[in-house]
């Protein structure tokens, strides 16, 4: 019985979407994308992973934003304004016409990620229990 509960919890958890050159367009069309460019061997990337997956879980009901990650050692990053020179590198691609990419340079805590996304998202959103006047 306990095993079934644990397996159910693991299967229902929402992790960041793994993007590649092949699925980028299909997974991100018309949406804002907050992406972590990482290297599998990077200790800082591994340390950030649980918080980043928690972010994906908390924003799973926000249809206008994709929380994603991409192995920068296995994929070509061919986007104007995107320079990955260290790991992890966090970038926000708002769903807007200007195509401007925003670097995330804040604290790497879930609440700080959410505040950044609420400030910069083209389509404003709230999470359960938040008052829209807080935005």
GROMACS .gro file of C-alpha atoms in nm:
model
  135
    1UNK     CA    1   0.000   0.000   0.000
    2UNK     CA    2   0.276   0.247   0.091
    3UNK     CA    3   0.460   0.163  -0.230
    4UNK     CA    4   0.150   0.244  -0.433
    5UNK     CA    5   0.120   0.585  -0.265
    6UNK     CA    6   0.487   0.664  -0.326
    7UNK     CA    7   0.469   0.554  -0.690
    8UNK     CA    8   0.151   0.757  -0.742
    9UNK     CA    9   0.316   1.066  -0.594
   10UNK     CA   10   0.620   1.023  -0.817
   11UNK     CA   11   0.413   0.977  -1.129
   12UNK     CA   12   0.190   1.277  -1.056
   13UNK     CA   13   0.473   1.518  -0.984
   14UNK     CA   14   0.527   1.786  -1.245
   15UNK     CA   15   0.887   1.837  -1.345
   16UNK     CA   16   1.034   2.092  -1.582
   17UNK     CA   17   0.993   1.998  -1.947
   18UNK     CA   18   1.311   1.874  -2.112
   19UNK     CA   19   1.358   2.071  -2.432
   20UNK     CA   20   1.581   1.996  -2.728
   21UNK     CA   21   1.631   2.141  -3.071
   22UNK     CA   22   1.375   1.889  -3.197
   23UNK     CA   23   1.083   1.963  -2.963
   24UNK     CA   24   1.139   2.335  -2.890
   25UNK     CA   25   0.875   2.467  -3.131
   26UNK     CA   26   0.609   2.210  -3.040
   27UNK     CA   27   0.647   2.258  -2.664
   28UNK     CA   28   0.678   2.637  -2.657
   29UNK     CA   29   0.452   2.771  -2.935
   30UNK     CA   30   0.268   3.082  -2.816
   31UNK     CA   31   0.395   3.054  -2.460
   32UNK     CA   32   0.648   3.229  -2.241
   33UNK     CA   33   0.942   3.002  -2.157
   34UNK     CA   34   1.160   3.010  -1.846
   35UNK     CA   35   1.451   2.782  -1.922
   36UNK     CA   36   1.746   2.644  -1.735
   37UNK     CA   37   2.043   2.565  -1.959
   38UNK     CA   38   2.241   2.302  -1.774
   39UNK     CA   39   2.522   2.051  -1.797
   40UNK     CA   40   2.459   1.701  -1.656
   41UNK     CA   41   2.792   1.700  -1.472
   42UNK     CA   42   2.742   2.044  -1.309
   43UNK     CA   43   2.706   2.040  -0.930
   44UNK     CA   44   2.527   2.377  -0.921
   45UNK     CA   45   2.276   2.246  -1.176
   46UNK     CA   46   2.212   1.934  -0.968
   47UNK     CA   47   2.163   2.147  -0.655
   48UNK     CA   48   1.911   2.370  -0.836
   49UNK     CA   49   1.710   2.079  -0.980
   50UNK     CA   50   1.471   2.021  -0.684
   51UNK     CA   51   1.384   2.392  -0.660
   52UNK     CA   52   1.336   2.416  -1.035
   53UNK     CA   53   1.107   2.113  -1.034
   54UNK     CA   54   0.913   2.269  -0.743
   55UNK     CA   55   0.872   2.582  -0.957
   56UNK     CA   56   0.734   2.368  -1.241
   57UNK     CA   57   0.494   2.203  -0.996
   58UNK     CA   58   0.369   2.535  -0.858
   59UNK     CA   59   0.318   2.680  -1.208
   60UNK     CA   60   0.167   2.365  -1.358
   61UNK     CA   61  -0.175   2.536  -1.372
   62UNK     CA   62  -0.041   2.839  -1.561
   63UNK     CA   63  -0.098   2.754  -1.926
   64UNK     CA   64   0.084   3.059  -2.062
   65UNK     CA   65   0.426   2.968  -1.915
   66UNK     CA   66   0.651   2.669  -1.978
   67UNK     CA   67   0.912   2.582  -1.715
   68UNK     CA   68   1.180   2.405  -1.915
   69UNK     CA   69   1.536   2.283  -1.908
   70UNK     CA   70   1.784   2.203  -2.180
   71UNK     CA   71   2.109   2.010  -2.173
   72UNK     CA   72   2.338   2.274  -2.322
   73UNK     CA   73   2.611   2.017  -2.379
   74UNK     CA   74   2.389   1.806  -2.606
   75UNK     CA   75   2.195   2.075  -2.794
   76UNK     CA   76   2.290   2.359  -3.022
   77UNK     CA   77   2.170   2.688  -2.876
   78UNK     CA   78   2.101   2.898  -3.181
   79UNK     CA   79   1.900   3.196  -3.065
   80UNK     CA   80   1.991   3.561  -3.096
   81UNK     CA   81   2.072   3.712  -2.757
   82UNK     CA   82   2.136   3.379  -2.588
   83UNK     CA   83   2.488   3.323  -2.466
   84UNK     CA   84   2.546   3.032  -2.231
   85UNK     CA   85   2.888   3.066  -2.078
   86UNK     CA   86   2.831   2.900  -1.740
   87UNK     CA   87   2.596   2.654  -1.577
   88UNK     CA   88   2.321   2.678  -1.491
   89UNK     CA   89   2.212   2.971  -1.706
   90UNK     CA   90   1.853   3.089  -1.659
   91UNK     CA   91   1.672   3.279  -1.935
   92UNK     CA   92   1.317   3.397  -1.988
   93UNK     CA   93   1.162   3.412  -2.333
   94UNK     CA   94   0.840   3.615  -2.293
   95UNK     CA   95   0.561   3.542  -2.538
   96UNK     CA   96   0.584   3.883  -2.699
   97UNK     CA   97   0.643   4.020  -3.045
   98UNK     CA   98   0.980   4.180  -2.967
   99UNK     CA   99   1.156   3.846  -2.907
  100UNK     CA  100   1.368   3.995  -2.630
  101UNK     CA  101   1.530   3.741  -2.398
  102UNK     CA  102   1.557   3.834  -2.030
  103UNK     CA  103   1.842   3.704  -1.815
  104UNK     CA  104   1.752   3.585  -1.466
  105UNK     CA  105   2.018   3.702  -1.222
  106UNK     CA  106   1.822   3.691  -0.895
  107UNK     CA  107   1.825   3.462  -0.598
  108UNK     CA  108   1.767   3.100  -0.690
  109UNK     CA  109   1.470   3.043  -0.464
  110UNK     CA  110   1.126   2.934  -0.586
  111UNK     CA  111   0.948   3.246  -0.459
  112UNK     CA  112   1.206   3.467  -0.633
  113UNK     CA  113   1.155   3.278  -0.960
  114UNK     CA  114   0.778   3.328  -0.930
  115UNK     CA  115   0.813   3.699  -0.854
  116UNK     CA  116   1.042   3.741  -1.158
  117UNK     CA  117   0.798   3.556  -1.384
  118UNK     CA  118   0.497   3.752  -1.260
  119UNK     CA  119   0.684   4.076  -1.327
  120UNK     CA  120   0.803   3.981  -1.677
  121UNK     CA  121   0.530   3.756  -1.819
  122UNK     CA  122   0.349   3.893  -2.122
  123UNK     CA  123   0.028   3.731  -1.994
  124UNK     CA  124  -0.016   3.813  -1.625
  125UNK     CA  125  -0.104   3.530  -1.387
  126UNK     CA  126  -0.172   3.457  -1.023
  127UNK     CA  127  -0.128   3.138  -0.825
  128UNK     CA  128  -0.385   2.980  -0.595
  129UNK     CA  129  -0.428   3.186  -0.280
  130UNK     CA  130  -0.280   3.505  -0.428
  131UNK     CA  131  -0.465   3.832  -0.459
  132UNK     CA  132  -0.429   3.997  -0.803
  133UNK     CA  133  -0.364   4.329  -0.631
  134UNK     CA  134  -0.034   4.184  -0.505
  135UNK     CA  135   0.106   4.181  -0.860
   0.00000   0.00000   0.00000
